[in-house]
GROMACS .gro file of C-alpha atoms in nm:
model
  219
    1MET     CA    1  -1.362   5.555  -3.399
    2ILE     CA    2  -1.108   5.791  -3.546
    3LEU     CA    3  -1.112   5.791  -3.913
    4THR     CA    4  -0.778   5.790  -4.103
    5LEU     CA    5  -0.709   6.053  -4.368
    6GLN     CA    6  -0.793   5.799  -4.627
    7GLY     CA    7  -1.128   5.716  -4.451
    8ILE     CA    8  -1.215   6.077  -4.431
    9VAL     CA    9  -1.149   6.121  -4.810
   10LEU     CA   10  -1.348   5.814  -4.900
   11LEU     CA   11  -1.643   5.914  -4.678
   12SER     CA   12  -1.657   6.269  -4.816
   13THR     CA   13  -1.623   6.156  -5.183
   14VAL     CA   14  -1.903   5.891  -5.149
   15VAL     CA   15  -2.155   6.122  -4.979
   16ILE     CA   16  -2.074   6.384  -5.271
   17THR     CA   17  -2.121   6.116  -5.523
   18ILE     CA   18  -2.454   6.017  -5.379
   19LEU     CA   19  -2.585   6.370  -5.365
   20SER     CA   20  -2.470   6.456  -5.709
   21ALA     CA   21  -2.610   6.132  -5.864
   22VAL     CA   22  -2.953   6.185  -5.708
   23LEU     CA   23  -2.964   6.545  -5.824
   24ALA     CA   24  -2.857   6.458  -6.176
   25PHE     CA   25  -3.132   6.186  -6.182
   26PHE     CA   26  -3.398   6.434  -6.081
   27LEU     CA   27  -3.273   6.687  -6.355
   28THR     CA   28  -3.280   6.410  -6.605
   29LEU     CA   29  -3.642   6.325  -6.526
   30LYS     CA   30  -3.721   6.690  -6.555
   31TYR     CA   31  -3.575   6.692  -6.900
   32ILE     CA   32  -3.777   6.396  -7.009
   33LYS     CA   33  -4.082   6.557  -6.887
   34LEU     CA   34  -4.037   6.906  -7.000
   35LYS     CA   35  -3.813   6.832  -7.319
   36SER     CA   36  -3.613   7.160  -7.232
   37LYS     CA   37  -3.261   7.183  -7.349
   38ASN     CA   38  -3.150   7.370  -7.025
   39TYR     CA   39  -3.239   7.065  -6.808
   40LEU     CA   40  -3.065   6.845  -7.069
   41PHE     CA   41  -2.726   7.026  -7.032
   42TRP     CA   42  -2.781   7.082  -6.657
   43SER     CA   43  -2.831   6.707  -6.607
   44LEU     CA   44  -2.535   6.635  -6.833
   45GLY     CA   45  -2.327   6.868  -6.619
   46LEU     CA   46  -2.430   6.700  -6.291
   47TRP     CA   47  -2.366   6.348  -6.430
   48LEU     CA   48  -2.014   6.464  -6.529
   49PHE     CA   49  -1.974   6.591  -6.179
   50THR     CA   50  -2.071   6.256  -6.042
   51VAL     CA   51  -1.828   6.077  -6.265
   52GLY     CA   52  -1.554   6.315  -6.155
   53VAL     CA   53  -1.625   6.237  -5.796
   54VAL     CA   54  -1.630   5.863  -5.865
   55LEU     CA   55  -1.269   5.907  -6.004
   56GLU     CA   56  -1.186   6.083  -5.677
   57VAL     CA   57  -1.314   5.773  -5.487
   58LEU     CA   58  -1.102   5.555  -5.699
   59PHE     CA   59  -0.795   5.784  -5.639
   60ALA     CA   60  -0.859   5.764  -5.270
   61PHE     CA   61  -0.835   5.368  -5.294
   62GLY     CA   62  -0.489   5.420  -5.453
   63LEU     CA   63  -0.602   5.351  -5.805
   64TYR     CA   64  -0.425   5.565  -6.056
   65SER     CA   65  -0.337   5.590  -6.426
   66GLU     CA   66  -0.260   5.840  -6.687
   67VAL     CA   67  -0.593   5.780  -6.860
   68MET     CA   68  -0.773   5.836  -6.535
   69ILE     CA   69  -0.620   6.177  -6.444
   70ASP     CA   70  -0.656   6.295  -6.808
   71SER     CA   71  -1.024   6.206  -6.792
   72TYR     CA   72  -1.071   6.361  -6.449
   73LEU     CA   73  -0.907   6.704  -6.558
   74THR     CA   74  -1.126   6.695  -6.874
   75ILE     CA   75  -1.445   6.626  -6.677
   76VAL     CA   76  -1.368   6.900  -6.418
   77ALA     CA   77  -1.351   7.150  -6.708
   78LEU     CA   78  -1.647   7.015  -6.921
   79LEU     CA   79  -1.901   6.986  -6.631
   80VAL     CA   80  -1.883   7.361  -6.592
   81GLU     CA   81  -1.920   7.394  -6.968
   82ALA     CA   82  -2.225   7.168  -6.964
   83LEU     CA   83  -2.399   7.380  -6.689
   84ALA     CA   84  -2.306   7.690  -6.898
   85LEU     CA   85  -2.480   7.532  -7.210
   86GLY     CA   86  -2.800   7.477  -6.994
   87SER     CA   87  -2.786   7.847  -6.880
   88VAL     CA   88  -2.709   7.995  -7.226
   89GLN     CA   89  -3.061   7.867  -7.334
   90PHE     CA   90  -3.204   8.174  -7.152
   91LEU     CA   91  -2.992   8.414  -7.369
   92GLY     CA   92  -3.030   8.532  -7.728
   93LYS     CA   93  -3.006   8.296  -8.038
   94THR     CA   94  -2.687   8.474  -8.140
   95VAL     CA   95  -2.514   8.422  -7.802
   96LYS     CA   96  -2.620   8.052  -7.805
   97LYS     CA   97  -2.483   7.983  -8.146
   98ILE     CA   98  -2.149   8.146  -8.067
   99TYR     CA   99  -2.120   7.965  -7.738
  100TYR     CA  100  -2.207   7.630  -7.902
  101ILE     CA  101  -1.929   7.686  -8.156
  102TYR     CA  102  -1.696   7.795  -7.869
  103ALA     CA  103  -1.775   7.493  -7.661
  104ILE     CA  104  -1.711   7.248  -7.941
  105ILE     CA  105  -1.374   7.415  -8.028
  106THR     CA  106  -1.254   7.421  -7.674
  107THR     CA  107  -1.368   7.071  -7.596
  108VAL     CA  108  -1.165   6.944  -7.885
  109ALA     CA  109  -0.875   7.147  -7.784
  110MET     CA  110  -0.881   7.024  -7.432
  111ILE     CA  111  -0.887   6.662  -7.526
  112SER     CA  112  -0.624   6.713  -7.795
  113SER     CA  113  -0.392   6.893  -7.542
  114PHE     CA  114  -0.324   6.553  -7.371
  115PHE     CA  115  -0.155   6.424  -7.667
  116PHE     CA  116   0.122   6.693  -7.621
  117VAL     CA  117   0.163   6.689  -7.237
  118ARG     CA  118   0.187   6.427  -6.964
  119VAL     CA  119   0.029   6.533  -6.634
  120GLY     CA  120   0.199   6.260  -6.425
  121ASN     CA  121   0.097   6.148  -6.072
  122ILE     CA  122  -0.070   6.444  -5.904
  123ILE     CA  123  -0.224   6.246  -5.616
  124ALA     CA  124  -0.088   6.310  -5.264
  125ASN     CA  125  -0.234   6.170  -4.943
  126TYR     CA  126  -0.519   6.029  -5.149
  127VAL     CA  127  -0.629   6.363  -5.290
  128VAL     CA  128  -0.575   6.537  -5.621
  129PHE     CA  129  -0.277   6.767  -5.555
  130GLY     CA  130   0.006   6.920  -5.759
  131LEU     CA  131   0.090   7.161  -6.031
  132LEU     CA  132  -0.041   7.087  -6.379
  133PRO     CA  133   0.138   7.148  -6.706
  134LEU     CA  134   0.093   7.508  -6.839
  135LEU     CA  135  -0.097   7.389  -7.141
  136THR     CA  136  -0.346   7.185  -6.939
  137THR     CA  137  -0.399   7.480  -6.700
  138VAL     CA  138  -0.464   7.721  -6.995
  139MET     CA  139  -0.696   7.495  -7.177
  140SER     CA  140  -0.901   7.430  -6.842
  141SER     CA  141  -0.911   7.809  -6.786
  142ILE     CA  142  -1.054   7.895  -7.130
  143ILE     CA  143  -1.319   7.654  -7.083
  144THR     CA  144  -1.414   7.728  -6.711
  145PHE     CA  145  -1.395   8.106  -6.698
  146PRO     CA  146  -1.624   8.186  -6.983
  147ALA     CA  147  -1.864   7.911  -6.881
  148ALA     CA  148  -1.893   8.052  -6.523
  149ALA     CA  149  -1.946   8.396  -6.674
  150ILE     CA  150  -2.235   8.266  -6.892
  151ILE     CA  151  -2.398   8.104  -6.589
  152ILE     CA  152  -2.360   8.425  -6.369
  153VAL     CA  153  -2.497   8.645  -6.646
  154SER     CA  154  -2.781   8.417  -6.730
  155ALA     CA  155  -2.880   8.383  -6.365
  156TYR     CA  156  -2.865   8.760  -6.299
  157LEU     CA  157  -3.075   8.822  -6.617
  158THR     CA  158  -3.332   8.557  -6.485
  159ILE     CA  159  -3.339   8.726  -6.137
  160ARG     CA  160  -3.425   9.065  -6.317
  161ARG     CA  161  -3.700   8.902  -6.515
  162SER     CA  162  -3.845   8.768  -6.201
  163ARG     CA  163  -3.954   9.124  -6.107
  164ALA     CA  164  -4.232   9.074  -6.367
  165TYR     CA  165  -4.401   8.836  -6.109
  166THR     CA  166  -4.669   9.030  -5.920
  167ASP     CA  167  -4.676   8.766  -5.644
  168LYS     CA  168  -4.401   8.851  -5.396
  169ASN     CA  169  -4.367   8.495  -5.278
  170VAL     CA  170  -4.309   8.373  -5.627
  171ARG     CA  171  -4.063   8.640  -5.699
  172ARG     CA  172  -3.871   8.566  -5.376
  173HIS     CA  173  -3.867   8.189  -5.456
  174LYS     CA  174  -3.731   8.261  -5.805
  175ASN     CA  175  -3.457   8.492  -5.657
  176LEU     CA  176  -3.358   8.240  -5.404
  177GLN     CA  177  -3.336   7.964  -5.657
  178MET     CA  178  -3.119   8.169  -5.898
  179SER     CA  179  -2.898   8.292  -5.617
  180SER     CA  180  -2.842   7.928  -5.500
  181ILE     CA  181  -2.762   7.824  -5.846
  182ILE     CA  182  -2.513   8.117  -5.905
  183ALA     CA  183  -2.342   8.042  -5.574
  184GLY     CA  184  -2.342   7.663  -5.634
  185VAL     CA  185  -2.193   7.681  -5.986
  186VAL     CA  186  -1.928   7.946  -5.868
  187VAL     CA  187  -1.827   7.711  -5.580
  188VAL     CA  188  -1.820   7.388  -5.807
  189SER     CA  189  -1.624   7.591  -6.072
  190ILE     CA  190  -1.345   7.681  -5.844
  191ALA     CA  191  -1.332   7.355  -5.676
  192GLY     CA  192  -1.101   7.206  -5.947
  193THR     CA  193  -0.861   7.495  -5.899
  194LEU     CA  194  -0.803   7.468  -5.531
  195TYR     CA  195  -0.550   7.174  -5.544
  196ILE     CA  196  -0.352   7.390  -5.785
  197ALA     CA  197  -0.341   7.676  -5.532
  198ALA     CA  198  -0.209   7.430  -5.263
  199TYR     CA  199  -0.545   7.392  -5.090
  200PRO     CA  200  -0.640   7.035  -5.164
  201GLU     CA  201  -0.849   6.985  -4.850
  202LEU     CA  202  -1.085   7.258  -4.964
  203LEU     CA  203  -1.163   7.071  -5.279
  204TYR     CA  204  -1.402   6.823  -5.108
  205TRP     CA  205  -1.554   7.105  -4.894
  206SER     CA  206  -1.621   7.310  -5.200
  207GLU     CA  207  -1.771   7.022  -5.388
  208PHE     CA  208  -1.995   6.924  -5.113
  209PHE     CA  209  -2.131   7.290  -5.034
  210GLY     CA  210  -2.150   7.352  -5.404
  211ILE     CA  211  -2.376   7.048  -5.464
  212LEU     CA  212  -2.590   7.143  -5.166
  213LEU     CA  213  -2.639   7.499  -5.324
  214LEU     CA  214  -2.725   7.342  -5.657
  215TRP     CA  215  -2.977   7.112  -5.467
  216LEU     CA  216  -3.138   7.435  -5.328
  217GLY     CA  217  -3.141   7.603  -5.665
  218PHE     CA  218  -3.256   7.326  -5.904
  219ILE     CA  219  -3.512   7.136  -5.668
   0.00000   0.00000   0.00000
């Protein structure tokens, strides 16, 4: 049986939803067990990712509203910020304090921006596709780019610290974990920009491979 375009989009988004929800669940259990803030924010990021993909499923069914697309664009940005809030726990207290304040300000600014612009219908052929208002693009960028930088720097420093492990197998495992997390977060971070760059079909591929890499890193 040959799947239609709508069928392909629905199948891919449902699979991604299941993968992200299960990973978010496991990270939540780790937070409950360890009471560690990094797992709290990482699990929050994955739950936001899951909600975002659920919205993509609804879009694929032809459901759409201004509130839905505003929520989707906000979630795409905030999930990266939540992952960064988890990673920033491994950095110094001053950096954490500054980023906490920055995250609050940019989150409020992102949500407030939708009172000044109307995104309109950017769904084409069941996928998110289309140019965003300049204000929305700017607000999304000032959240995602610094967040991605925080995650990469934190992961890099963690890899460097792993050299302290005398057991080569442990050190190799830590390096592979962090490398997977770096790659996964970068892929997930750029996923939301692919439809803007006129590559909507890559949005779902990047989400799929991004969540698989995060699985390898976190589990």
